[in-house]
Amino acid sequence: MATARKAPRMVAIWAVVVVVVVVAADLFGAAVARSASARHAVGKKQREFDYFALALQWPGTICASTRHCCAINGCCRSEPLQTFTIHGLWPDYDDGTWPACCRHTSFDMDKILPLKPTLEKYWPSLYCSSSSTCFSGKGPFWAHEWEKHGTCSSPVVKDELEYFTTALDLYFKYNVTEMLASGGIHVSNGKQYALTDVIDAIKCAFGASPQIVCKKGSVEELRLCFDKDLKPLDCLTTTATNENVSKKKYCPRYITLPTYDPIVHANSTREIITVESEVYGYLYTS
């Protein structure tokens, strides 16, 4: 009799397990399909993009997980980074997908040599590993961003130098760290801010809604979107309501902009050449 009474519970448990496995498989399958689609697109003609996303990283969230330092990692500098830094300028499609690796061209550091000091300061790698490039190679963080995204930025951006110059111009013109500060949102190791307040501060200063990616309740990335004339544009996933932003990007109602304590590398004062591996967001990987 005892066995008979337990049978329904066992059936229910197995039903839950099956549902979880099916959902996990669907999510994994979708991720694999998107990855396969991106690989399939490499080197093939792709349609023109619809808008730009300027992706910015919050070092306080990313660098807090640094355990082993190296001279090429911006997180390992003696002075902690306390402003948003550039991840990349990404041409995207309105349907949530994006072009990638549109031309078979290699990154050439000599073409952007005058920008190197500025790039090292405001567009550093926050990792020690090398980045993948479009055609089965490895290289600096900047090489990854140019080959994967910059080559798809035509006709707005026509060459490597213009790609990095355009990204830097937008970064300085629309200073997100200052926008948030003007709205009372400051760097703080513990103070929480309402997600809606963070979004409203950006909308007030920038004129359009951002995209926000969180990690364990802290801002990891913030993205500003632009039309092809480089005018502010509502980001694709934030055009409905502020509540929708939280749901779409898995940010809680209250978020933080944390600081971090750098692990200083012995040779961190020497010239830094930035390299980085992929950074994965909640909505898409870039």
Coordinates of N, CA and C in Angstrom, one line a residue, residues 1 33 66 111 123 135-136 156 158 169 174 184 209 212 216 244 248 258 267 277:
M1 N 0.8 -1.2 0.0 CA 0.0 0.0 0.0 C 0.9 1.3 0.0
A33 N 22.3 26.4 -32.7 CA 21.8 26.8 -34.0 C 22.3 28.2 -34.4
T66 N 38.5 38.3 -11.8 CA 39.8 38.0 -12.2 C 40.6 37.3 -11.1
K111 N 47.5 50.5 -39.2 CA 46.5 51.4 -39.7 C 45.8 52.2 -38.6
W123 N 39.5 51.4 -24.5 CA 39.0 50.1 -25.1 C 40.0 49.0 -24.8
F135 N 38.6 33.9 -39.4 CA 39.0 32.7 -40.2 C 40.0 31.8 -39.5
S136 N 39.5 31.3 -38.3 CA 40.2 30.3 -37.5 C 41.5 30.8 -37.0
V156 N 28.3 52.7 -43.9 CA 28.6 53.8 -43.0 C 30.0 53.9 -42.6
K158 N 33.8 52.5 -43.7 CA 34.4 52.0 -44.9 C 35.7 51.3 -44.7
D169 N 34.6 58.2 -31.2 CA 33.8 59.5 -31.2 C 32.4 59.3 -30.5
Y174 N 28.9 60.5 -26.1 CA 27.8 60.0 -25.2 C 28.4 59.3 -24.0
G184 N 22.3 60.8 -10.6 CA 22.4 60.3 -9.3 C 22.8 58.9 -9.1
S209 N 16.4 54.6 -25.3 CA 16.5 53.6 -24.3 C 17.7 52.7 -24.5
I212 N 20.6 46.7 -21.3 CA 21.4 46.4 -20.2 C 21.6 44.9 -20.0
K216 N 24.6 38.6 -11.8 CA 24.4 38.5 -10.4 C 24.0 39.8 -9.8
N244 N 10.0 45.6 -19.2 CA 10.4 44.6 -20.3 C 11.9 44.5 -20.3
K248 N 13.7 41.0 -20.2 CA 14.5 40.6 -21.4 C 16.0 40.3 -21.0
P258 N 29.4 48.0 -9.1 CA 30.4 47.7 -8.1 C 31.8 48.2 -8.5
N267 N 54.4 43.3 -14.1 CA 54.8 44.1 -15.3 C 53.6 44.9 -15.9
S277 N 38.9 37.0 -25.0 CA 38.0 36.0 -25.6 C 36.6 36.5 -25.6

